[in-house]
mmCIF file of C-alpha atoms in Angstrom:
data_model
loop_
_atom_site.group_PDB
_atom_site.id
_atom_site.type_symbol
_atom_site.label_atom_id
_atom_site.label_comp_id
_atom_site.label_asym_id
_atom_site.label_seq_id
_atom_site.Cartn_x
_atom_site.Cartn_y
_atom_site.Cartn_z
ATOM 1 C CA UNK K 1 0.000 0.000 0.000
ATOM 2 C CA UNK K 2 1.589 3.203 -1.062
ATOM 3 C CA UNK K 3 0.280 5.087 1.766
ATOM 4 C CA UNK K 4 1.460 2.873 4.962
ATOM 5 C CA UNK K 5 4.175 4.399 6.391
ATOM 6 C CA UNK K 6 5.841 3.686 9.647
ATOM 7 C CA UNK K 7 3.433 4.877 12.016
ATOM 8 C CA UNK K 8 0.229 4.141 9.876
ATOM 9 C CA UNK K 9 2.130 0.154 10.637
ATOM 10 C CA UNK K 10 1.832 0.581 13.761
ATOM 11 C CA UNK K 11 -1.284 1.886 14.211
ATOM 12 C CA UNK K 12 -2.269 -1.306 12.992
ATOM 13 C CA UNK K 13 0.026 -3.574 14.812
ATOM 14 C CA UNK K 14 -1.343 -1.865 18.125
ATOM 15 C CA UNK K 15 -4.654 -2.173 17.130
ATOM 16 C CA UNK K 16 -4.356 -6.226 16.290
ATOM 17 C CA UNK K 17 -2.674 -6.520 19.589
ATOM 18 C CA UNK K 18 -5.060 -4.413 21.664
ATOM 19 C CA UNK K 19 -8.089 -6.457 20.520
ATOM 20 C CA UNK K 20 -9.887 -9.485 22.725
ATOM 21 C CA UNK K 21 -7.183 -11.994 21.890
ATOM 22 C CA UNK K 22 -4.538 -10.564 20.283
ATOM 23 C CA UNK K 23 -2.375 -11.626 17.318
ATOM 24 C CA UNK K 24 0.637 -9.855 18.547
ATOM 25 C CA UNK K 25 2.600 -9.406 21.554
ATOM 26 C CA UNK K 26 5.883 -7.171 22.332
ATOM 27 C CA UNK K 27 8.279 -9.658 24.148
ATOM 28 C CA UNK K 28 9.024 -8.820 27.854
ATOM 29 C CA UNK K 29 12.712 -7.607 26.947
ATOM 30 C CA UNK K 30 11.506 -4.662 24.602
ATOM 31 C CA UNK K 31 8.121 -3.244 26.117
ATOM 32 C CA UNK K 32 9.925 -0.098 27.556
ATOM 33 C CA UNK K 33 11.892 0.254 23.786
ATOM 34 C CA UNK K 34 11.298 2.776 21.398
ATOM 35 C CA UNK K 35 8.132 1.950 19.384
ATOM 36 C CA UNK K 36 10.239 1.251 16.249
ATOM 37 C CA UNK K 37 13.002 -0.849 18.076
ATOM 38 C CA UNK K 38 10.724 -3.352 20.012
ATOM 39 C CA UNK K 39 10.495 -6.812 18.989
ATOM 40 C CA UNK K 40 6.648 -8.594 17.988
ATOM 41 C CA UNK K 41 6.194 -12.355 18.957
ATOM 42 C CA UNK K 42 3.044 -14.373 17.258
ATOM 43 C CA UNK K 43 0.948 -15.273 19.560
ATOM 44 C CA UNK K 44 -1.299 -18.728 19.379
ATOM 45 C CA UNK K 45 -3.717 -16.567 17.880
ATOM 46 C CA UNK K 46 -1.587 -14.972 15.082
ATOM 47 C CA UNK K 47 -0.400 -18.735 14.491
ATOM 48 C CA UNK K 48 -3.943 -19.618 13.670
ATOM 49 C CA UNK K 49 -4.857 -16.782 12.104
ATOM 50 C CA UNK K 50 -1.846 -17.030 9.231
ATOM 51 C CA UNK K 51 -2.999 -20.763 9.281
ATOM 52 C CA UNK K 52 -6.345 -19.975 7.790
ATOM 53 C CA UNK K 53 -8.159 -21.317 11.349
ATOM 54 C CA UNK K 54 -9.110 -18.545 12.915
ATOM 55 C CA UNK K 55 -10.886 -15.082 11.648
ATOM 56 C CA UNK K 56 -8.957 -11.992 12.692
ATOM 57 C CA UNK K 57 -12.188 -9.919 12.766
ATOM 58 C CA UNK K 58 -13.895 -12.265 15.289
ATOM 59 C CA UNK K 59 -10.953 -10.679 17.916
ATOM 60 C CA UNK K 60 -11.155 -7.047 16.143
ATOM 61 C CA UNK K 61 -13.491 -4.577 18.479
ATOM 62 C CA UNK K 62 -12.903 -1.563 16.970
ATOM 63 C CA UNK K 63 -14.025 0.782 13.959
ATOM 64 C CA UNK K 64 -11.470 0.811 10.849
ATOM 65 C CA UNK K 65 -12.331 2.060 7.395
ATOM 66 C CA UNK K 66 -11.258 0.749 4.454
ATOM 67 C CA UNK K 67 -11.998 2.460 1.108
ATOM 68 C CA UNK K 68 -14.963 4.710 2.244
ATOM 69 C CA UNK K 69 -16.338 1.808 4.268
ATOM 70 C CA UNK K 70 -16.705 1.132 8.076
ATOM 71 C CA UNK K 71 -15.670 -2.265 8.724
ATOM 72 C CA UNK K 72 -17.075 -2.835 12.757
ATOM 73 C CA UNK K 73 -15.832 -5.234 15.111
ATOM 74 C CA UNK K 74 -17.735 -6.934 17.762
ATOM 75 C CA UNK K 75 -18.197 -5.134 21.001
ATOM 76 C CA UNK K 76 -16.276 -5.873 23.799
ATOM 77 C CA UNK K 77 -18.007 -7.117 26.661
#
């Protein structure tokens, strides 16, 4: 995507590890670093997920749009 720069990444990374299970998660050594010098581990989750067994969006709880269009995750309890 031509318009994903560094921080429009991480927006995203944050976002797929701040949902109800996440997909992501910074490992213990790095969670004080610099947001561009910490290190991501998969979790379960993002194993299954690149696996084609689990749906992404059924963990997503936000709002993100995508070409004009709201794409809504479930609410969080």
């Amino acid at each position: 995507l031509p318009y994903l720069g560094d921080l429009m990444f991480w927006a995203d990374v944050q976002r797929m590890m701040e949902c109800i299970d996440p997909v992501f998660t910074i490992t213990p050594d790095d969670t004080n670093q610099n947001w561009a010098e910490r290190t991501l581990a998969l979790t379960d989750t993002g194993h299954r997920t690149l696996a084609g067994q689990h749906n992404y969006l059924n963990n997503f709880t936000g709002t993100r749009w995508v070409g004009g269009v709201a794409i809504n995750g479930r609410k969080q309890a």
